[in-house]
Amino acid sequence: HWEHWARTGRSPGGHWCLTGPVPSPDRPDPPRALRLSGLSGTSLSLAWEPGWDGGLPQHFLLRADGPDAPPPPAALVTSGFSLTLGGLRPDTPYDVTVFARNARGDSAPVRLRAVTSAVPEAPPPQWEEPAAPPGGAEDP
């Protein structure tokens, strides 16, 4: 992964310096520490740490296999280090794959099996105005 050349330049004091070796652009390393950061009956939240980016800008692709997951080759893409999958079934296992991609190619995949919780998310409670007593409000 390393080019065998060095850059030269002058330091602020006027001395020549030599730096090296300088990495050449390459495919990124796989994401690290893939983990489940949250879940509900209909969603899974995942987080990871980026590996070496290969010396180029990278983004991450996430795929899930299981009931109601986006079908392959559909993949969710993010430049961040976390993502939430929604619209899933309660109490269901999903196999999640995350890999990094840059202009030189894809990293090796990282996999995680996660299970949504048994209870789907309840809809938010509806606020209802209290009913006025019959005949209107009375002041004491």
PDB file of C-alpha atoms in Angstrom:
ATOM      1  CA  HIS A   1       0.000   0.000   0.000  1.00  0.00           C
ATOM      2  CA  TRP A   2       2.959   2.360   0.119  1.00  0.00           C
ATOM      3  CA  GLU A   3       4.643   4.265  -2.662  1.00  0.00           C
ATOM      4  CA  HIS A   4       8.411   4.257  -2.329  1.00  0.00           C
ATOM      5  CA  TRP A   5       9.077   7.920  -2.712  1.00  0.00           C
ATOM      6  CA  ALA A   6       9.295  10.834  -0.404  1.00  0.00           C
ATOM      7  CA  ARG A   7       8.496  14.498  -0.554  1.00  0.00           C
ATOM      8  CA  THR A   8      11.095  17.109   0.120  1.00  0.00           C
ATOM      9  CA  GLY A   9      10.632  20.653   1.213  1.00  0.00           C
ATOM     10  CA  ARG A  10      12.065  23.367   3.362  1.00  0.00           C
ATOM     11  CA  SER A  11      11.208  23.655   7.004  1.00  0.00           C
ATOM     12  CA  PRO A  12      10.354  27.077   8.454  1.00  0.00           C
ATOM     13  CA  GLY A  13      14.024  27.335   9.507  1.00  0.00           C
ATOM     14  CA  GLY A  14      15.210  26.863   5.902  1.00  0.00           C
ATOM     15  CA  HIS A  15      16.418  23.261   6.353  1.00  0.00           C
ATOM     16  CA  TRP A  16      15.570  20.554   3.861  1.00  0.00           C
ATOM     17  CA  CYS A  17      13.319  17.832   5.249  1.00  0.00           C
ATOM     18  CA  LEU A  18      12.385  14.467   3.959  1.00  0.00           C
ATOM     19  CA  THR A  19       9.061  12.812   4.663  1.00  0.00           C
ATOM     20  CA  GLY A  20       7.905   9.417   3.568  1.00  0.00           C
ATOM     21  CA  PRO A  21       6.777   6.855   2.825  1.00  0.00           C
ATOM     22  CA  VAL A  22       3.480   8.239   1.506  1.00  0.00           C
ATOM     23  CA  PRO A  23       0.583   5.813   1.058  1.00  0.00           C
ATOM     24  CA  SER A  24      -0.788   5.407  -2.446  1.00  0.00           C
ATOM     25  CA  PRO A  25      -4.572   5.494  -2.901  1.00  0.00           C
ATOM     26  CA  ASP A  26      -6.187   2.104  -2.436  1.00  0.00           C
ATOM     27  CA  ARG A  27      -9.465   0.451  -1.539  1.00  0.00           C
ATOM     28  CA  PRO A  28     -10.675   1.332   1.970  1.00  0.00           C
ATOM     29  CA  ASP A  29     -10.346  -0.933   4.968  1.00  0.00           C
ATOM     30  CA  PRO A  30     -13.554  -2.460   6.367  1.00  0.00           C
ATOM     31  CA  PRO A  31     -15.571  -0.536   8.953  1.00  0.00           C
ATOM     32  CA  ARG A  32     -14.669  -1.456  12.542  1.00  0.00           C
ATOM     33  CA  ALA A  33     -16.730  -2.094  15.670  1.00  0.00           C
ATOM     34  CA  LEU A  34     -20.077  -2.573  13.905  1.00  0.00           C
ATOM     35  CA  ARG A  35     -22.703  -2.576  16.634  1.00  0.00           C
ATOM     36  CA  LEU A  36     -26.405  -2.249  17.293  1.00  0.00           C
ATOM     37  CA  SER A  37     -26.944   1.195  18.822  1.00  0.00           C
ATOM     38  CA  GLY A  38     -30.721   1.003  19.182  1.00  0.00           C
ATOM     39  CA  LEU A  39     -33.772  -0.976  18.195  1.00  0.00           C
ATOM     40  CA  SER A  40     -37.537  -1.014  18.210  1.00  0.00           C
ATOM     41  CA  GLY A  41     -40.189  -3.316  16.832  1.00  0.00           C
ATOM     42  CA  THR A  42     -39.823  -1.782  13.378  1.00  0.00           C
ATOM     43  CA  SER A  43     -36.251  -0.455  13.227  1.00  0.00           C
ATOM     44  CA  LEU A  44     -32.606  -1.239  13.858  1.00  0.00           C
ATOM     45  CA  SER A  45     -30.007   1.494  14.443  1.00  0.00           C
ATOM     46  CA  LEU A  46     -26.395   0.636  13.669  1.00  0.00           C
ATOM     47  CA  ALA A  47     -23.126   2.419  14.282  1.00  0.00           C
ATOM     48  CA  TRP A  48     -19.509   1.726  13.319  1.00  0.00           C
ATOM     49  CA  GLU A  49     -16.081   3.280  13.196  1.00  0.00           C
ATOM     50  CA  PRO A  50     -14.418   3.932   9.860  1.00  0.00           C
ATOM     51  CA  GLY A  51     -11.349   1.998   8.856  1.00  0.00           C
ATOM     52  CA  TRP A  52      -8.551   3.555   6.808  1.00  0.00           C
ATOM     53  CA  ASP A  53     -10.169   5.402   3.888  1.00  0.00           C
ATOM     54  CA  GLY A  54      -7.580   4.295   1.340  1.00  0.00           C
ATOM     55  CA  GLY A  55      -6.373   7.888   1.000  1.00  0.00           C
ATOM     56  CA  LEU A  56      -9.589   8.874  -0.789  1.00  0.00           C
ATOM     57  CA  PRO A  57     -13.059  10.087   0.247  1.00  0.00           C
ATOM     58  CA  GLN A  58     -15.209   7.143   1.284  1.00  0.00           C
ATOM     59  CA  HIS A  59     -18.831   6.380   2.037  1.00  0.00           C
ATOM     60  CA  PHE A  60     -20.553   3.372   3.550  1.00  0.00           C
ATOM     61  CA  LEU A  61     -23.125   1.002   2.109  1.00  0.00           C
ATOM     62  CA  LEU A  62     -25.489  -0.957   4.290  1.00  0.00           C
ATOM     63  CA  ARG A  63     -27.576  -3.951   3.227  1.00  0.00           C
ATOM     64  CA  ALA A  64     -30.076  -5.910   5.285  1.00  0.00           C
ATOM     65  CA  ASP A  65     -31.412  -9.392   4.565  1.00  0.00           C
ATOM     66  CA  GLY A  66     -34.663 -10.480   6.166  1.00  0.00           C
ATOM     67  CA  PRO A  67     -38.441  -9.999   5.864  1.00  0.00           C
ATOM     68  CA  ASP A  68     -39.416  -6.510   4.645  1.00  0.00           C
ATOM     69  CA  ALA A  69     -35.765  -5.489   4.199  1.00  0.00           C
ATOM     70  CA  PRO A  70     -34.864  -3.650   0.982  1.00  0.00           C
ATOM     71  CA  PRO A  71     -34.188  -6.359  -1.615  1.00  0.00           C
ATOM     72  CA  PRO A  72     -30.645  -6.754  -2.965  1.00  0.00           C
ATOM     73  CA  PRO A  73     -29.023  -5.067  -4.749  1.00  0.00           C
ATOM     74  CA  ALA A  74     -30.666  -2.147  -2.904  1.00  0.00           C
ATOM     75  CA  ALA A  75     -28.272  -0.583  -0.413  1.00  0.00           C
ATOM     76  CA  LEU A  76     -28.507   2.395   1.854  1.00  0.00           C
ATOM     77  CA  VAL A  77     -25.608   4.834   1.509  1.00  0.00           C
ATOM     78  CA  THR A  78     -24.224   7.268   4.067  1.00  0.00           C
ATOM     79  CA  SER A  79     -21.061   9.288   4.543  1.00  0.00           C
ATOM     80  CA  GLY A  80     -21.612   9.140   8.316  1.00  0.00           C
ATOM     81  CA  PHE A  81     -20.910   6.375  10.787  1.00  0.00           C
ATOM     82  CA  SER A  82     -24.466   5.366  11.737  1.00  0.00           C
ATOM     83  CA  LEU A  83     -27.775   4.583  10.074  1.00  0.00           C
ATOM     84  CA  THR A  84     -31.275   3.450  11.069  1.00  0.00           C
ATOM     85  CA  LEU A  85     -33.203   0.861   9.059  1.00  0.00           C
ATOM     86  CA  GLY A  86     -36.964   1.327   9.356  1.00  0.00           C
ATOM     87  CA  GLY A  87     -40.115  -0.426   8.172  1.00  0.00           C
ATOM     88  CA  LEU A  88     -39.034  -3.801   9.568  1.00  0.00           C
ATOM     89  CA  ARG A  89     -41.107  -6.557  11.208  1.00  0.00           C
ATOM     90  CA  PRO A  90     -41.234  -6.950  15.006  1.00  0.00           C
ATOM     91  CA  ASP A  91     -39.329  -9.824  16.645  1.00  0.00           C
ATOM     92  CA  THR A  92     -37.521 -10.697  13.403  1.00  0.00           C
ATOM     93  CA  PRO A  93     -33.823 -11.411  12.762  1.00  0.00           C
ATOM     94  CA  TYR A  94     -31.986  -9.419  10.098  1.00  0.00           C
ATOM     95  CA  ASP A  95     -28.503  -9.970   8.716  1.00  0.00           C
ATOM     96  CA  VAL A  96     -26.883  -6.573   8.186  1.00  0.00           C
ATOM     97  CA  THR A  97     -23.781  -6.016   6.043  1.00  0.00           C
ATOM     98  CA  VAL A  98     -21.754  -2.781   5.989  1.00  0.00           C
ATOM     99  CA  PHE A  99     -18.807  -2.010   3.745  1.00  0.00           C
ATOM    100  CA  ALA A 100     -16.823   1.057   2.772  1.00  0.00           C
ATOM    101  CA  ARG A 101     -16.456   2.283  -0.806  1.00  0.00           C
ATOM    102  CA  ASN A 102     -14.132   4.809  -2.421  1.00  0.00           C
ATOM    103  CA  ALA A 103     -13.061   5.518  -6.006  1.00  0.00           C
ATOM    104  CA  ARG A 104     -10.730   2.477  -5.947  1.00  0.00           C
ATOM    105  CA  GLY A 105     -13.341  -0.071  -4.851  1.00  0.00           C
ATOM    106  CA  ASP A 106     -15.041  -1.710  -1.885  1.00  0.00           C
ATOM    107  CA  SER A 107     -13.705  -2.920   1.441  1.00  0.00           C
ATOM    108  CA  ALA A 108     -14.347  -6.385   2.762  1.00  0.00           C
ATOM    109  CA  PRO A 109     -17.828  -6.591   4.313  1.00  0.00           C
ATOM    110  CA  VAL A 110     -18.571  -6.554   8.028  1.00  0.00           C
ATOM    111  CA  ARG A 111     -21.669  -8.452   9.195  1.00  0.00           C
ATOM    112  CA  LEU A 112     -23.996  -8.341  12.173  1.00  0.00           C
ATOM    113  CA  ARG A 113     -27.162 -10.286  13.031  1.00  0.00           C
ATOM    114  CA  ALA A 114     -29.744  -8.224  14.898  1.00  0.00           C
ATOM    115  CA  VAL A 115     -33.327  -8.869  15.987  1.00  0.00           C
ATOM    116  CA  THR A 116     -36.046  -6.226  16.190  1.00  0.00           C
ATOM    117  CA  SER A 117     -37.904  -6.040  19.511  1.00  0.00           C
ATOM    118  CA  ALA A 118     -41.081  -8.056  20.027  1.00  0.00           C
ATOM    119  CA  VAL A 119     -43.385  -5.051  20.393  1.00  0.00           C
ATOM    120  CA  PRO A 120     -43.926  -2.690  17.474  1.00  0.00           C
ATOM    121  CA  GLU A 121     -43.727   0.998  18.173  1.00  0.00           C
ATOM    122  CA  ALA A 122     -47.010   2.329  19.456  1.00  0.00           C
ATOM    123  CA  PRO A 123     -48.443   5.330  17.661  1.00  0.00           C
ATOM    124  CA  PRO A 124     -48.013   8.571  19.586  1.00  0.00           C
ATOM    125  CA  PRO A 125     -50.893   9.328  21.942  1.00  0.00           C
ATOM    126  CA  GLN A 126     -53.560  11.627  20.586  1.00  0.00           C
ATOM    127  CA  TRP A 127     -54.215  14.716  22.678  1.00  0.00           C
ATOM    128  CA  GLU A 128     -57.863  15.400  23.209  1.00  0.00           C
ATOM    129  CA  GLU A 129     -59.252  18.573  24.667  1.00  0.00           C
ATOM    130  CA  PRO A 130     -61.148  17.923  27.887  1.00  0.00           C
ATOM    131  CA  ALA A 131     -64.874  18.075  27.339  1.00  0.00           C
ATOM    132  CA  ALA A 132     -66.559  21.173  28.712  1.00  0.00           C
ATOM    133  CA  PRO A 133     -69.110  20.377  31.379  1.00  0.00           C
ATOM    134  CA  PRO A 134     -72.732  20.531  30.178  1.00  0.00           C
ATOM    135  CA  GLY A 135     -74.057  24.051  30.313  1.00  0.00           C
ATOM    136  CA  GLY A 136     -70.622  25.620  30.029  1.00  0.00           C
ATOM    137  CA  ALA A 137     -67.959  26.417  32.554  1.00  0.00           C
ATOM    138  CA  GLU A 138     -69.120  27.857  35.840  1.00  0.00           C
ATOM    139  CA  ASP A 139     -67.143  30.246  37.989  1.00  0.00           C
ATOM    140  CA  PRO A 140     -67.465  29.732  41.759  1.00  0.00           C
TER     141      PRO A 140
END
